[in-house]
Coordinates of C-alpha atoms and ligand atoms in Angstrom, one line a residue:
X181 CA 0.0 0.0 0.0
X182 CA 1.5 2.9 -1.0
X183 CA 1.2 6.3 0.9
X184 CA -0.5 9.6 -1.4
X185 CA -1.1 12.4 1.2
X186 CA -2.3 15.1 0.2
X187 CA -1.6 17.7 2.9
X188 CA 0.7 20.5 3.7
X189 CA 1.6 18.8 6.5
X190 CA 2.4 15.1 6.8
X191 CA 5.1 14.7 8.7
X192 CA 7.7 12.9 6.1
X193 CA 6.0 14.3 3.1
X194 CA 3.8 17.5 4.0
X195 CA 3.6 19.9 1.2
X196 CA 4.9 17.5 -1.7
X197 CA 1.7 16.1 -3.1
X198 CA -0.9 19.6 -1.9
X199 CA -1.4 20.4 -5.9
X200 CA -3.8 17.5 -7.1
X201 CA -1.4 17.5 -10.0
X202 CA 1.2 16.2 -7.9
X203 CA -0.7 13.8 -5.8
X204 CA -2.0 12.5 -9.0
X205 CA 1.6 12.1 -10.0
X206 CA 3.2 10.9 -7.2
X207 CA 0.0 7.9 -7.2
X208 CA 1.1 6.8 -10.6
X209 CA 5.1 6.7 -9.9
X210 CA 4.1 4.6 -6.9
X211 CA 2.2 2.0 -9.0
X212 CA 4.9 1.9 -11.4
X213 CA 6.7 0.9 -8.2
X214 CA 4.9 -1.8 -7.7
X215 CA 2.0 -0.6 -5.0
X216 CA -1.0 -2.2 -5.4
X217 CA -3.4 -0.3 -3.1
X218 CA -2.9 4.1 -3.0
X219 CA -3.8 5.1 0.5
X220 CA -4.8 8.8 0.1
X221 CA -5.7 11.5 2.6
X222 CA -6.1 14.5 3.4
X223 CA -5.4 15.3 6.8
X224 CA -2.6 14.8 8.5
X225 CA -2.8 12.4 11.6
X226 CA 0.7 13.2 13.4
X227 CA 0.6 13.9 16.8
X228 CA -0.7 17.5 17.3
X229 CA -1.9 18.1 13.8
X230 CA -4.1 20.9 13.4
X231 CA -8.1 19.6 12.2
X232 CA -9.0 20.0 8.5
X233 CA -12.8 20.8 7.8
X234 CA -15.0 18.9 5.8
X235 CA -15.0 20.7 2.6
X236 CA -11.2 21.5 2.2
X237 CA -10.8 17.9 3.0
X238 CA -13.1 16.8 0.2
X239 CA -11.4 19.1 -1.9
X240 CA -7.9 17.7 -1.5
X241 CA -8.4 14.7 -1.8
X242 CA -11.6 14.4 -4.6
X243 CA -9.9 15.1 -7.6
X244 CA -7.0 12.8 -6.5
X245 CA -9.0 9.5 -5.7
X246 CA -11.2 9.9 -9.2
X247 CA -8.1 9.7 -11.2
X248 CA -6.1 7.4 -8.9
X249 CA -8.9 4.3 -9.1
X250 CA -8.5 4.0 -12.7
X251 CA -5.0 2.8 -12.1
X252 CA -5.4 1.4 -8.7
X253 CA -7.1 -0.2 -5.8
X254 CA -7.7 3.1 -3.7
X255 CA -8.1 3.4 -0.1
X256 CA -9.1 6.5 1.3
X257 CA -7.7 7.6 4.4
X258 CA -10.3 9.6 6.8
X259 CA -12.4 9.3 9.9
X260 CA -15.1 12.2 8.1
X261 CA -17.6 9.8 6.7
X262 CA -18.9 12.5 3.9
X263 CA -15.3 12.4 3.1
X264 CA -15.4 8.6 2.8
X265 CA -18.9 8.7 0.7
X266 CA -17.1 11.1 -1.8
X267 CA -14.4 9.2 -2.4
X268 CA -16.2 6.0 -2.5
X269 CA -18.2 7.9 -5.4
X270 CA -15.1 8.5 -6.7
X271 CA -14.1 4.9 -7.3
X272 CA -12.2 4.1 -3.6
X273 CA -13.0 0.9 -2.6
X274 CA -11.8 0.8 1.0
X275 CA -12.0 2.8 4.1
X276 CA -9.1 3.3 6.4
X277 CA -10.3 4.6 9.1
X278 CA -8.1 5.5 11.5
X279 CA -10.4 5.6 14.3
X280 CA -11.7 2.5 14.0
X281 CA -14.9 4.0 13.5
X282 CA -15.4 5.9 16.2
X283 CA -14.7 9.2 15.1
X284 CA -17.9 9.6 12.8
X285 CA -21.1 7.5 13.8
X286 CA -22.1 8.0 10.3
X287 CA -19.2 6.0 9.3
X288 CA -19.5 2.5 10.2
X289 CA -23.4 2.9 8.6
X290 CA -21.6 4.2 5.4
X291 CA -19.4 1.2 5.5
X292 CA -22.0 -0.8 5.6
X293 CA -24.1 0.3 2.7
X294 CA -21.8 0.9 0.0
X295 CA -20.1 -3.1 1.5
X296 CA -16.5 -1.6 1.2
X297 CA -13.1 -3.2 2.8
X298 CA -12.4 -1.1 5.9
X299 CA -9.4 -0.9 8.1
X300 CA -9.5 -0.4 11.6
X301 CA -6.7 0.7 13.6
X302 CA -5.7 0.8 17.0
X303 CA -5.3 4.4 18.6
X304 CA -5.5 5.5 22.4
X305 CA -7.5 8.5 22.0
X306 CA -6.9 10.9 19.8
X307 CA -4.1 12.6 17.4
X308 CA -3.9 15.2 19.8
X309 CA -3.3 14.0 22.8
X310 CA -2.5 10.1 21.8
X311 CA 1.6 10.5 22.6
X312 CA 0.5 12.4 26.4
X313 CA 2.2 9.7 28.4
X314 CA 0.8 6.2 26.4
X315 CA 0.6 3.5 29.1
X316 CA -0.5 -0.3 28.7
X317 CA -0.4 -3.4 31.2
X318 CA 0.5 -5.3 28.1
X319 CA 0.3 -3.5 24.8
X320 CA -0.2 -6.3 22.6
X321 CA -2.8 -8.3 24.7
X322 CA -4.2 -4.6 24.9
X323 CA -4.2 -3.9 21.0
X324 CA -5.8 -7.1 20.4
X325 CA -8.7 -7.2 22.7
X326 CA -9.4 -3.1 21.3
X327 CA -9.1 -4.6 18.0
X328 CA -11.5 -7.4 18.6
X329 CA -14.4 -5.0 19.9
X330 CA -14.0 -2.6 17.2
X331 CA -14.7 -5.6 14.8
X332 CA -17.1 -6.6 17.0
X333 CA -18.5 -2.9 16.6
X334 CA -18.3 -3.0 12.9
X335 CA -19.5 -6.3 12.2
X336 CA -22.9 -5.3 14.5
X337 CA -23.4 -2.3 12.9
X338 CA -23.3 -4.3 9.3
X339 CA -20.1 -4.2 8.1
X340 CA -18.9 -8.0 7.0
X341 CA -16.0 -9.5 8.8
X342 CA -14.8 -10.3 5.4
X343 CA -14.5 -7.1 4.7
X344 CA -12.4 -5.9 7.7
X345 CA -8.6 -5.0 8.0
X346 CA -7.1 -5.1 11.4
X347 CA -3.7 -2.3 12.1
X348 CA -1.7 -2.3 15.7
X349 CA -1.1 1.7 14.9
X350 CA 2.4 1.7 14.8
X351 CA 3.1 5.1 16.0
X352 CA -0.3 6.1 17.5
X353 CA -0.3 6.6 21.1
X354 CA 2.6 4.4 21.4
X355 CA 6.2 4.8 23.1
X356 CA 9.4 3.5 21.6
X357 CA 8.7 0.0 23.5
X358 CA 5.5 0.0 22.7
X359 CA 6.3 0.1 18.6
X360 CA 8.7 -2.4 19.0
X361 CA 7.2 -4.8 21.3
X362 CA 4.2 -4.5 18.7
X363 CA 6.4 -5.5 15.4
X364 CA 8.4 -7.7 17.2
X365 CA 5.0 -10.1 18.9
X366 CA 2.9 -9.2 15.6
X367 CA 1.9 -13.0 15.4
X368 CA 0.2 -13.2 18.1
X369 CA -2.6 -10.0 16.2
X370 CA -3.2 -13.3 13.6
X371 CA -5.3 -14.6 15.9
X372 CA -7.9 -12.5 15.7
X373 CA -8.1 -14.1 12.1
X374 CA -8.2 -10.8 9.7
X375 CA -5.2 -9.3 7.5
X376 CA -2.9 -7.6 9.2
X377 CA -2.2 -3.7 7.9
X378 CA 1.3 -2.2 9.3
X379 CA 2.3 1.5 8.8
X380 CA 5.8 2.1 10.3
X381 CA 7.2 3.3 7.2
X382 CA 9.5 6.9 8.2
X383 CA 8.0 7.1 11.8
X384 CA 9.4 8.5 14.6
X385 CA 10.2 5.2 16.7
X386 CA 13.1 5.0 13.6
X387 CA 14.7 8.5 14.6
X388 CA 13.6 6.8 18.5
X389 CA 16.2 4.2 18.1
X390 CA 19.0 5.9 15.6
X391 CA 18.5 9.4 15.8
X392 CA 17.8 10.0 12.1
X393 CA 15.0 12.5 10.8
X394 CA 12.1 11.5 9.1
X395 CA 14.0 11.7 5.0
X396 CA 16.6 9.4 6.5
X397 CA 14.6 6.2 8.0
X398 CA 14.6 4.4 4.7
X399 CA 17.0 1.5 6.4
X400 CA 14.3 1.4 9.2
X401 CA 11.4 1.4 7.1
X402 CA 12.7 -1.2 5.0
X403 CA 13.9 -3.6 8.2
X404 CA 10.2 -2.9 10.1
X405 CA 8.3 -4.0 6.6
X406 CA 10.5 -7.0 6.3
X407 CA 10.2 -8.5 9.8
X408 CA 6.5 -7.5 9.9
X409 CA 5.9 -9.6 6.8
X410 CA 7.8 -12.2 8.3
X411 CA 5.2 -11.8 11.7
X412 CA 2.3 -12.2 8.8
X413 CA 1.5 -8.6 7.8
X414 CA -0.3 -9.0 4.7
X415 CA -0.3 -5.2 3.7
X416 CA 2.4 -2.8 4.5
X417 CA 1.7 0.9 4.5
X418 CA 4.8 2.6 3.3
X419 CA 5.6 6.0 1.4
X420 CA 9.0 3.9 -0.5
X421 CA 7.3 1.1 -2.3
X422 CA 10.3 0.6 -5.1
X423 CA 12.4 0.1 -1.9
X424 CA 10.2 -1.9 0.2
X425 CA 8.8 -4.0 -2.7
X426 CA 12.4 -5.1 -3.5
X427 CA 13.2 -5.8 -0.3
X428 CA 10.1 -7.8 0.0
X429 CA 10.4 -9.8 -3.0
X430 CA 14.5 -10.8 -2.1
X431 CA 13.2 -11.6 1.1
X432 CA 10.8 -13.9 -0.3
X433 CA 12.9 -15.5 -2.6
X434 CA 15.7 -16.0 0.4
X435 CA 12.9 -17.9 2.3
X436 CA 12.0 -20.0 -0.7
X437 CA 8.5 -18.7 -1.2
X438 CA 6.2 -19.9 -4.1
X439 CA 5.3 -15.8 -4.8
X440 CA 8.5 -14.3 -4.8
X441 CA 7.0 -10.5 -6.7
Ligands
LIG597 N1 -0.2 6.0 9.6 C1 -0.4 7.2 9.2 C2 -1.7 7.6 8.6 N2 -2.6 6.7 8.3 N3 -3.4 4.4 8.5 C3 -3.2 3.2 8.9 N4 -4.1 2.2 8.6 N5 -2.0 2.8 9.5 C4 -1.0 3.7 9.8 O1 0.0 3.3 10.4 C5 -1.2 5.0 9.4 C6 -2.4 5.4 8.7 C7 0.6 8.3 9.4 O2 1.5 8.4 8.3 P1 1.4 9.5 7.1 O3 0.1 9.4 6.4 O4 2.6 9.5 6.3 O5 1.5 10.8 8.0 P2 0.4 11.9 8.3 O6 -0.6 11.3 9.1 O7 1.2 13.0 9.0 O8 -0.2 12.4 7.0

């Protein structure tokens, strides 16, 4: 899955892609790359990030998601469920949601209806004050059993269990420990028996452990994507697919799997 934001102020890539023409740009180079799903937003969910309203939202990211799903599986990133509905009428075909569906109670109903794939990630809170002191008696046996009632949630307000993505929220109301503990017991989110979506590509628990800035965690990126997969992440979130998807694909063929691409 690769990463299209559409914002001025993502914190690896704010500013880039804010010109439609760009984001649209930027979506195709990352297909040539080899991404399979573009994961576009508009609004940046970094810890302290100012709000976006409704309407510039839409406007961000509209124009974007209509040309991108003609190349594309798109996933719209957004908790606004009238930004989800547009998009959806713009040809996305998933919700990533990273509230889990608590942000907007429209949302999960929206879901619902249109019978989309939706991902549900785990976050304490929210973006604003997620990273005020994050504390856990276990985080993993914590992530899960959050992660099973928001399925739980979903699947009773309609949304099929087929259709449902879980993600640990790498980043997201999470210390350094935390990130790592999460990546490193992965396997044990399997068995609440849905794909697994991980997103640590450029984030801060990289610079946590190295002391690089966010245009320097490619090495770390590429390391937490490989031993993800290797914990059974099905779909890895990540703004370097050329780099990641060849590091996939030699780690594949170094374990001797049947798809190796
Ligand atoms: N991470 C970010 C945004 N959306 N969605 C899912 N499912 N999982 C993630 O880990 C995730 C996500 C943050 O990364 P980015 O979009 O690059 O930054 P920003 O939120 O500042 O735009």
């Amino acid at each position: 899955m690769g990463v299209v934001n559409v914002t001025p102020d993502s914190f690896s890539d704010g500013g880039l892609y804010l010109q439609p023409e760009a984001a649209i740009a930027h979506g195709e180079e990352l297909v040539r790359d080899g991404a399979e799903i573009l994961d576009v937003g508009g609004e940046s969910t970094r810890p302290g990030a100012a709000e976006v309203d409704e309407a510039e939202e839409l406007r961000r990211v509209a124009p974007v998601v209509a040309e991108l799903a003609g190349l594309a599986t798109v996933s719209i990133d957004t908790s606004k469920s009238a930004v989800a509905e547009a998009a959806l009428d713009a040809g996305a075909s998933i919700v990533n949601d990273v509230t889990a569906l608590r942000g907007d109670p429209e949302m999960a109903r929206l879901c619902s209806e249109r019978g989309v794939g939706v991902v549900l990630m785990h976050m304490p809170g929210n973006p604003r004050t997620m990273q005020d002191n994050p504390t856990y008696d276990d985080v993993v046996d914590d992530v899960k059993a959050f992660l099973f009632e928001r399925m739980d949630a979903a699947v009773s307000a309609g949304v099929g269990e087929e259709r449902i993505w879980l993600d640990p929220g790498i980043g997201f109301g999470k210390a350094l420990e935390h990130n790592l503990e999460l990546l490193r017991r992965l396997g044990e989110l399997r068995e609440l028996g849905r794909p697994l979506v991980v997103g640590a590509s450029r984030k801060s628990f990289i610079g946590g452990i190295d002391g690089s800035p966010t245009d320097e965690r490619l090495g770390g990126t590429i390391a937490s994507s490989v031993l993800a997969a290797a914990e059974g992440a099905d779909v890895l979130r990540v703004h370097d697919v050329a780099e990641v998807r060849q590091a996939m694909t030699v780690a594949a063929a170094i374990l001797g799997a049947v798809r190796a691409g």
